[in-house]
């Protein structure tokens, strides 16, 4: 398909965050997700036909309550040339009549305009004063940012690689904790989990590596460490206190689970 068929009414990053504040979920597609959908591999996931089929369903079939993020192909973007090279792969799966939003709401490298206090605060408002579940690795900066604003935070820990193989276990643990909102930072499998949770009526945001930007822009002074839920995966062994060590080295005050209301041991 020619590049001229690329969707033209993609909601920008600021419009997308407004929709998230209204309760929508979001699944994002970058080069890794589209490579997997096309039958390839990605650094965190091997070739997996089931994962490929699930990703193709998400990007091409509208789902109530779910926003699907793709590259905007903004000619003024700093990585425009990079995304144009990858556009043909996306075009294999995009649906002509499906609405899309910007996948760059978590990518300041592709959308520098989001690097503002206003954008960060509007995104943070999605989970402020709510019971949140964060699915991420133990040293996730998103976990730090969410814990600083949520009423209560539960951490469901995931492995760095092949998370899709244990996604069912992760989903069950998320549901067991009855969250008001779920924040996801675990690679391509987060795209799938956001869609699954949305179908169950739970708001889920696939936010990738946005945590570093949030910590830089928001006035987060105190951090509560929440012990991770340990899936039986070899990559998690020995990582229990990695986040605490890194936070202490960065000069944060670290409060351990159970020392104040709003924390939880997972």
PDB file of N, CA and C in Angstrom, residues 201-246:
ATOM      1  N   UNK A 201     -13.299  -4.427  31.217  1.00  0.00           N
ATOM      2  CA  UNK A 201     -13.821  -3.225  31.865  1.00  0.00           C
ATOM      3  C   UNK A 201     -12.834  -2.523  32.772  1.00  0.00           C
ATOM      4  N   UNK A 202     -11.544  -2.832  32.658  1.00  0.00           N
ATOM      5  CA  UNK A 202     -10.512  -2.211  33.494  1.00  0.00           C
ATOM      6  C   UNK A 202      -9.670  -1.277  32.633  1.00  0.00           C
ATOM      7  N   UNK A 203      -9.516  -0.034  33.066  1.00  0.00           N
ATOM      8  CA  UNK A 203      -8.688   0.894  32.308  1.00  0.00           C
ATOM      9  C   UNK A 203      -7.228   0.480  32.415  1.00  0.00           C
ATOM     10  N   UNK A 204      -6.561   0.340  31.285  1.00  0.00           N
ATOM     11  CA  UNK A 204      -5.162  -0.093  31.251  1.00  0.00           C
ATOM     12  C   UNK A 204      -4.396   0.764  30.259  1.00  0.00           C
ATOM     13  N   UNK A 205      -3.268   1.286  30.691  1.00  0.00           N
ATOM     14  CA  UNK A 205      -2.469   2.185  29.868  1.00  0.00           C
ATOM     15  C   UNK A 205      -1.108   1.568  29.598  1.00  0.00           C
ATOM     16  N   UNK A 206      -0.807   1.347  28.333  1.00  0.00           N
ATOM     17  CA  UNK A 206       0.491   0.849  27.887  1.00  0.00           C
ATOM     18  C   UNK A 206       1.414   2.056  27.764  1.00  0.00           C
ATOM     19  N   UNK A 207       2.280   2.254  28.781  1.00  0.00           N
ATOM     20  CA  UNK A 207       3.036   3.502  28.874  1.00  0.00           C
ATOM     21  C   UNK A 207       4.535   3.347  28.650  1.00  0.00           C
ATOM     22  N   UNK A 208       4.997   2.158  28.348  1.00  0.00           N
ATOM     23  CA  UNK A 208       6.395   1.989  27.977  1.00  0.00           C
ATOM     24  C   UNK A 208       7.363   2.596  28.968  1.00  0.00           C
ATOM     25  N   UNK A 209       8.313   3.371  28.457  1.00  0.00           N
ATOM     26  CA  UNK A 209       9.387   3.920  29.291  1.00  0.00           C
ATOM     27  C   UNK A 209       9.160   5.386  29.649  1.00  0.00           C
ATOM     28  N   UNK A 210       7.900   5.783  29.792  1.00  0.00           N
ATOM     29  CA  UNK A 210       7.578   7.173  30.114  1.00  0.00           C
ATOM     30  C   UNK A 210       8.039   7.581  31.511  1.00  0.00           C
ATOM     31  N   UNK A 211       8.325   6.610  32.375  1.00  0.00           N
ATOM     32  CA  UNK A 211       8.656   6.899  33.761  1.00  0.00           C
ATOM     33  C   UNK A 211       9.812   7.871  33.928  1.00  0.00           C
ATOM     34  N   UNK A 212      10.852   7.737  33.134  1.00  0.00           N
ATOM     35  CA  UNK A 212      12.014   8.622  33.268  1.00  0.00           C
ATOM     36  C   UNK A 212      11.620  10.077  33.026  1.00  0.00           C
ATOM     37  N   UNK A 213      10.788  10.318  32.035  1.00  0.00           N
ATOM     38  CA  UNK A 213      10.349  11.681  31.757  1.00  0.00           C
ATOM     39  C   UNK A 213       9.486  12.222  32.887  1.00  0.00           C
ATOM     40  N   UNK A 214       8.601  11.393  33.422  1.00  0.00           N
ATOM     41  CA  UNK A 214       7.739  11.839  34.516  1.00  0.00           C
ATOM     42  C   UNK A 214       8.555  12.206  35.745  1.00  0.00           C
ATOM     43  N   UNK A 215       9.555  11.408  36.067  1.00  0.00           N
ATOM     44  CA  UNK A 215      10.387  11.713  37.236  1.00  0.00           C
ATOM     45  C   UNK A 215      11.178  12.999  37.033  1.00  0.00           C
ATOM     46  N   UNK A 216      11.513  13.298  35.795  1.00  0.00           N
ATOM     47  CA  UNK A 216      12.263  14.522  35.504  1.00  0.00           C
ATOM     48  C   UNK A 216      11.389  15.765  35.592  1.00  0.00           C
ATOM     49  N   UNK A 217      10.109  15.627  35.228  1.00  0.00           N
ATOM     50  CA  UNK A 217       9.253  16.805  35.112  1.00  0.00           C
ATOM     51  C   UNK A 217       8.366  17.057  36.323  1.00  0.00           C
ATOM     52  N   UNK A 218       8.017  16.008  37.058  1.00  0.00           N
ATOM     53  CA  UNK A 218       7.083  16.167  38.167  1.00  0.00           C
ATOM     54  C   UNK A 218       7.814  16.329  39.490  1.00  0.00           C
ATOM     55  N   UNK A 219       7.220  17.088  40.434  1.00  0.00           N
ATOM     56  CA  UNK A 219       7.868  17.315  41.730  1.00  0.00           C
ATOM     57  C   UNK A 219       7.680  16.130  42.672  1.00  0.00           C
ATOM     58  N   UNK A 220       8.330  15.022  42.366  1.00  0.00           N
ATOM     59  CA  UNK A 220       8.214  13.821  43.189  1.00  0.00           C
ATOM     60  C   UNK A 220       9.346  13.833  44.209  1.00  0.00           C
ATOM     61  N   UNK A 221       8.989  14.003  45.495  1.00  0.00           N
ATOM     62  CA  UNK A 221       9.992  14.133  46.545  1.00  0.00           C
ATOM     63  C   UNK A 221      10.127  12.874  47.395  1.00  0.00           C
ATOM     64  N   UNK A 222       9.060  12.109  47.514  1.00  0.00           N
ATOM     65  CA  UNK A 222       9.104  10.925  48.360  1.00  0.00           C
ATOM     66  C   UNK A 222       8.670   9.718  47.529  1.00  0.00           C
ATOM     67  N   UNK A 223       9.322   8.622  47.753  1.00  0.00           N
ATOM     68  CA  UNK A 223       9.063   7.420  46.974  1.00  0.00           C
ATOM     69  C   UNK A 223       8.801   6.258  47.916  1.00  0.00           C
ATOM     70  N   UNK A 224       7.754   5.506  47.654  1.00  0.00           N
ATOM     71  CA  UNK A 224       7.453   4.307  48.418  1.00  0.00           C
ATOM     72  C   UNK A 224       7.830   3.105  47.578  1.00  0.00           C
ATOM     73  N   UNK A 225       8.709   2.269  48.093  1.00  0.00           N
ATOM     74  CA  UNK A 225       9.033   1.036  47.387  1.00  0.00           C
ATOM     75  C   UNK A 225       7.969  -0.009  47.689  1.00  0.00           C
ATOM     76  N   UNK A 226       7.462  -0.651  46.673  1.00  0.00           N
ATOM     77  CA  UNK A 226       6.477  -1.707  46.826  1.00  0.00           C
ATOM     78  C   UNK A 226       7.115  -3.004  46.364  1.00  0.00           C
ATOM     79  N   UNK A 227       7.158  -3.997  47.245  1.00  0.00           N
ATOM     80  CA  UNK A 227       7.818  -5.249  46.893  1.00  0.00           C
ATOM     81  C   UNK A 227       7.146  -5.898  45.698  1.00  0.00           C
ATOM     82  N   UNK A 228       7.913  -6.427  44.746  1.00  0.00           N
ATOM     83  CA  UNK A 228       7.317  -7.009  43.547  1.00  0.00           C
ATOM     84  C   UNK A 228       6.668  -8.357  43.787  1.00  0.00           C
ATOM     85  N   UNK A 229       5.634  -8.600  43.020  1.00  0.00           N
ATOM     86  CA  UNK A 229       5.047  -9.936  42.957  1.00  0.00           C
ATOM     87  C   UNK A 229       6.007 -10.799  42.155  1.00  0.00           C
ATOM     88  N   UNK A 230       6.530 -11.864  42.759  1.00  0.00           N
ATOM     89  CA  UNK A 230       7.590 -12.651  42.115  1.00  0.00           C
ATOM     90  C   UNK A 230       7.014 -13.802  41.307  1.00  0.00           C
ATOM     91  N   UNK A 231       6.978 -13.638  40.008  1.00  0.00           N
ATOM     92  CA  UNK A 231       6.648 -14.753  39.137  1.00  0.00           C
ATOM     93  C   UNK A 231       7.819 -15.726  39.146  1.00  0.00           C
ATOM     94  N   UNK A 232       7.537 -16.966  38.899  1.00  0.00           N
ATOM     95  CA  UNK A 232       8.600 -17.970  38.893  1.00  0.00           C
ATOM     96  C   UNK A 232       9.341 -17.936  37.552  1.00  0.00           C
ATOM     97  N   UNK A 233      10.251 -17.011  37.485  1.00  0.00           N
ATOM     98  CA  UNK A 233      11.006 -16.821  36.247  1.00  0.00           C
ATOM     99  C   UNK A 233      12.455 -16.565  36.632  1.00  0.00           C
ATOM    100  N   UNK A 234      13.414 -17.237  36.002  1.00  0.00           N
ATOM    101  CA  UNK A 234      14.814 -17.126  36.428  1.00  0.00           C
ATOM    102  C   UNK A 234      15.378 -15.724  36.378  1.00  0.00           C
ATOM    103  N   UNK A 235      14.873 -14.868  35.477  1.00  0.00           N
ATOM    104  CA  UNK A 235      15.427 -13.516  35.389  1.00  0.00           C
ATOM    105  C   UNK A 235      15.073 -12.660  36.601  1.00  0.00           C
ATOM    106  N   UNK A 236      14.072 -13.076  37.376  1.00  0.00           N
ATOM    107  CA  UNK A 236      13.673 -12.285  38.535  1.00  0.00           C
ATOM    108  C   UNK A 236      14.507 -12.615  39.765  1.00  0.00           C
ATOM    109  N   UNK A 237      15.190 -13.751  39.759  1.00  0.00           N
ATOM    110  CA  UNK A 237      15.939 -14.158  40.929  1.00  0.00           C
ATOM    111  C   UNK A 237      17.052 -13.154  41.228  1.00  0.00           C
ATOM    112  N   UNK A 238      17.132 -12.735  42.482  1.00  0.00           N
ATOM    113  CA  UNK A 238      18.180 -11.813  42.895  1.00  0.00           C
ATOM    114  C   UNK A 238      17.886 -10.358  42.625  1.00  0.00           C
ATOM    115  N   UNK A 239      16.727 -10.040  42.057  1.00  0.00           N
ATOM    116  CA  UNK A 239      16.413  -8.648  41.711  1.00  0.00           C
ATOM    117  C   UNK A 239      15.478  -7.970  42.709  1.00  0.00           C
ATOM    118  N   UNK A 240      15.180  -8.626  43.814  1.00  0.00           N
ATOM    119  CA  UNK A 240      14.147  -8.135  44.726  1.00  0.00           C
ATOM    120  C   UNK A 240      14.403  -6.712  45.205  1.00  0.00           C
ATOM    121  N   UNK A 241      15.658  -6.375  45.483  1.00  0.00           N
ATOM    122  CA  UNK A 241      15.952  -5.065  46.058  1.00  0.00           C
ATOM    123  C   UNK A 241      16.652  -4.121  45.078  1.00  0.00           C
ATOM    124  N   UNK A 242      16.632  -4.498  43.803  1.00  0.00           N
ATOM    125  CA  UNK A 242      17.327  -3.673  42.815  1.00  0.00           C
ATOM    126  C   UNK A 242      16.784  -2.257  42.800  1.00  0.00           C
ATOM    127  N   UNK A 243      15.456  -2.143  42.898  1.00  0.00           N
ATOM    128  CA  UNK A 243      14.849  -0.821  42.821  1.00  0.00           C
ATOM    129  C   UNK A 243      15.236   0.017  44.039  1.00  0.00           C
ATOM    130  N   UNK A 244      15.247  -0.587  45.231  1.00  0.00           N
ATOM    131  CA  UNK A 244      15.596   0.140  46.447  1.00  0.00           C
ATOM    132  C   UNK A 244      17.014   0.676  46.348  1.00  0.00           C
ATOM    133  N   UNK A 245      17.926  -0.168  45.924  1.00  0.00           N
ATOM    134  CA  UNK A 245      19.322   0.245  45.820  1.00  0.00           C
ATOM    135  C   UNK A 245      19.471   1.418  44.865  1.00  0.00           C
ATOM    136  N   UNK A 246      18.798   1.347  43.720  1.00  0.00           N
ATOM    137  CA  UNK A 246      18.934   2.411  42.731  1.00  0.00           C
ATOM    138  C   UNK A 246      18.327   3.714  43.228  1.00  0.00           C
TER     139      UNK A 246
END
